PDB file of C-alpha atoms in Angstrom:
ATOM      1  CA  UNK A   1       0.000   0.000   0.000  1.00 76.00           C
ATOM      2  CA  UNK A   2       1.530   3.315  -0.905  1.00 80.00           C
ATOM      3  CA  UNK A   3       0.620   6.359   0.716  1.00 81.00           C
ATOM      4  CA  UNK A   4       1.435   9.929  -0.803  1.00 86.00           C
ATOM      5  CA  UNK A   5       3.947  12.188   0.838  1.00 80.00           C
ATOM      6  CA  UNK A   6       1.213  14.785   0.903  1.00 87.00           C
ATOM      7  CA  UNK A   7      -1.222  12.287   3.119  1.00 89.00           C
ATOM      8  CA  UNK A   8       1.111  11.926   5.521  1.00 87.00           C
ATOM      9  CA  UNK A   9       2.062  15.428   6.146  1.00 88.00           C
ATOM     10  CA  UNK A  10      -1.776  16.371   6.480  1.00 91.00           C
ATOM     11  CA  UNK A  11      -2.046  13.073   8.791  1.00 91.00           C
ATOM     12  CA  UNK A  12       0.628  14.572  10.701  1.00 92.00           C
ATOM     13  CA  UNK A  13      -1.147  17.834  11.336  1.00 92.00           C
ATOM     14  CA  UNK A  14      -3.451  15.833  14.282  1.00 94.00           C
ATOM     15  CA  UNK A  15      -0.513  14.153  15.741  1.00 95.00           C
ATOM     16  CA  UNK A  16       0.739  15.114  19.333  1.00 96.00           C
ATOM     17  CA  UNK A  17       3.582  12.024  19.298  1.00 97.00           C
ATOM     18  CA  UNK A  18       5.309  10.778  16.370  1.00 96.00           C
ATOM     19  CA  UNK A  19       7.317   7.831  16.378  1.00 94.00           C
ATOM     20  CA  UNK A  20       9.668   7.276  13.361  1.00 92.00           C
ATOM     21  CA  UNK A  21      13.033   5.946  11.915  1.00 91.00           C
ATOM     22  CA  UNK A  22      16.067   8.357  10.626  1.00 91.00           C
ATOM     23  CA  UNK A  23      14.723   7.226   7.174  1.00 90.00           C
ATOM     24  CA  UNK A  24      11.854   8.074   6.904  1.00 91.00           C
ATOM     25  CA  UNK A  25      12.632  11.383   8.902  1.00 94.00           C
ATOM     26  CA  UNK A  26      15.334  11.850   5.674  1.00 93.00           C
ATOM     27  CA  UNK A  27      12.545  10.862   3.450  1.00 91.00           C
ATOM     28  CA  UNK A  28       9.635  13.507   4.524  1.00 92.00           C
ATOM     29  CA  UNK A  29      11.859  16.381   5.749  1.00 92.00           C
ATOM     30  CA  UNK A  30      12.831  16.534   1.727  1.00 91.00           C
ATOM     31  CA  UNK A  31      15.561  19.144   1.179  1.00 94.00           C
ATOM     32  CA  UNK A  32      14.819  20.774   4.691  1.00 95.00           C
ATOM     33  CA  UNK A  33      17.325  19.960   7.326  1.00 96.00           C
ATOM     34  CA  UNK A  34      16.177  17.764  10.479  1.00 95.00           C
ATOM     35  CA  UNK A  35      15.865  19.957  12.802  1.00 96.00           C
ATOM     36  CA  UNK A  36      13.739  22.487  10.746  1.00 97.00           C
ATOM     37  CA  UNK A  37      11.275  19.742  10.171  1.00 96.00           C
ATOM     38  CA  UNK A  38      11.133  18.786  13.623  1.00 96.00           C
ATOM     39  CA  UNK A  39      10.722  22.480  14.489  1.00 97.00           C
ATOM     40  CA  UNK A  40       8.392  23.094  12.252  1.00 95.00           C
ATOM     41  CA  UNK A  41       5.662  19.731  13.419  1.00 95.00           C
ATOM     42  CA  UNK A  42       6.332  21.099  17.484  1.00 97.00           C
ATOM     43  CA  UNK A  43       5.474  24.695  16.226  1.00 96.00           C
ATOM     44  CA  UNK A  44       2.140  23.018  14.881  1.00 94.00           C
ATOM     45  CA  UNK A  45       1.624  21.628  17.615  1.00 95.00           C
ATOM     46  CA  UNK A  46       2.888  18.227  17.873  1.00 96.00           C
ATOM     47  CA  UNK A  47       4.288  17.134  21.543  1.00 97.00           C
ATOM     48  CA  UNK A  48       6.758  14.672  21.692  1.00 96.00           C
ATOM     49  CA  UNK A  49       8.988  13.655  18.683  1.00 96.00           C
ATOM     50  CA  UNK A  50      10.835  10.131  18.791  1.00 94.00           C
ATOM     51  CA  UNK A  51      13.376   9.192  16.013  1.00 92.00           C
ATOM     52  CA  UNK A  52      14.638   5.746  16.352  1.00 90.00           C
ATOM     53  CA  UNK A  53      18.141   4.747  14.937  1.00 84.00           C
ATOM     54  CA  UNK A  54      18.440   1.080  15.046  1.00 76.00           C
ATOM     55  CA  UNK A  55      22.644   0.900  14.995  1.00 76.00           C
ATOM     56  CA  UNK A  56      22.864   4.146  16.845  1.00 72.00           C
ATOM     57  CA  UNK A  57      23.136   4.547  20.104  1.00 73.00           C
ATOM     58  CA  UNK A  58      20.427   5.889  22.395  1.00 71.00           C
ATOM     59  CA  UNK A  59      20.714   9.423  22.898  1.00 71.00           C
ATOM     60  CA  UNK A  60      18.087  11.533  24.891  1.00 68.00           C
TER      61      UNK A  60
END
């Protein structure tokens, strides 16, 4: 099942945790660096933003 970049995003809009891996961070922050995207979701209102790195370490 393939679901558009553009879904997501607006999915995204309601969320108040999101939970996802450094790729698919890399693959919906597009040319805009990390930390802008993550900036940008807690400035809309999102809570709590987990990004799992399965060979990195854990860092908090």
């Amino acid at each position: 099942m393939y679901i558009s970049h553009s879904t997501v995003e607006q999915l995204l809009e309601y969320a108040h945790l999101i939970k996802l891996s450094r790729e698919v961070l890399d693959q919906l922050r597009g040319e805009r660096s990390a930390e802008e995207w993550i900036s940008t979701r807690l400035a809309r209102g999102t809570r709590l933003i987990v990004i799992t790195d399965s060979p990195g370490p854990v860092v908090a």
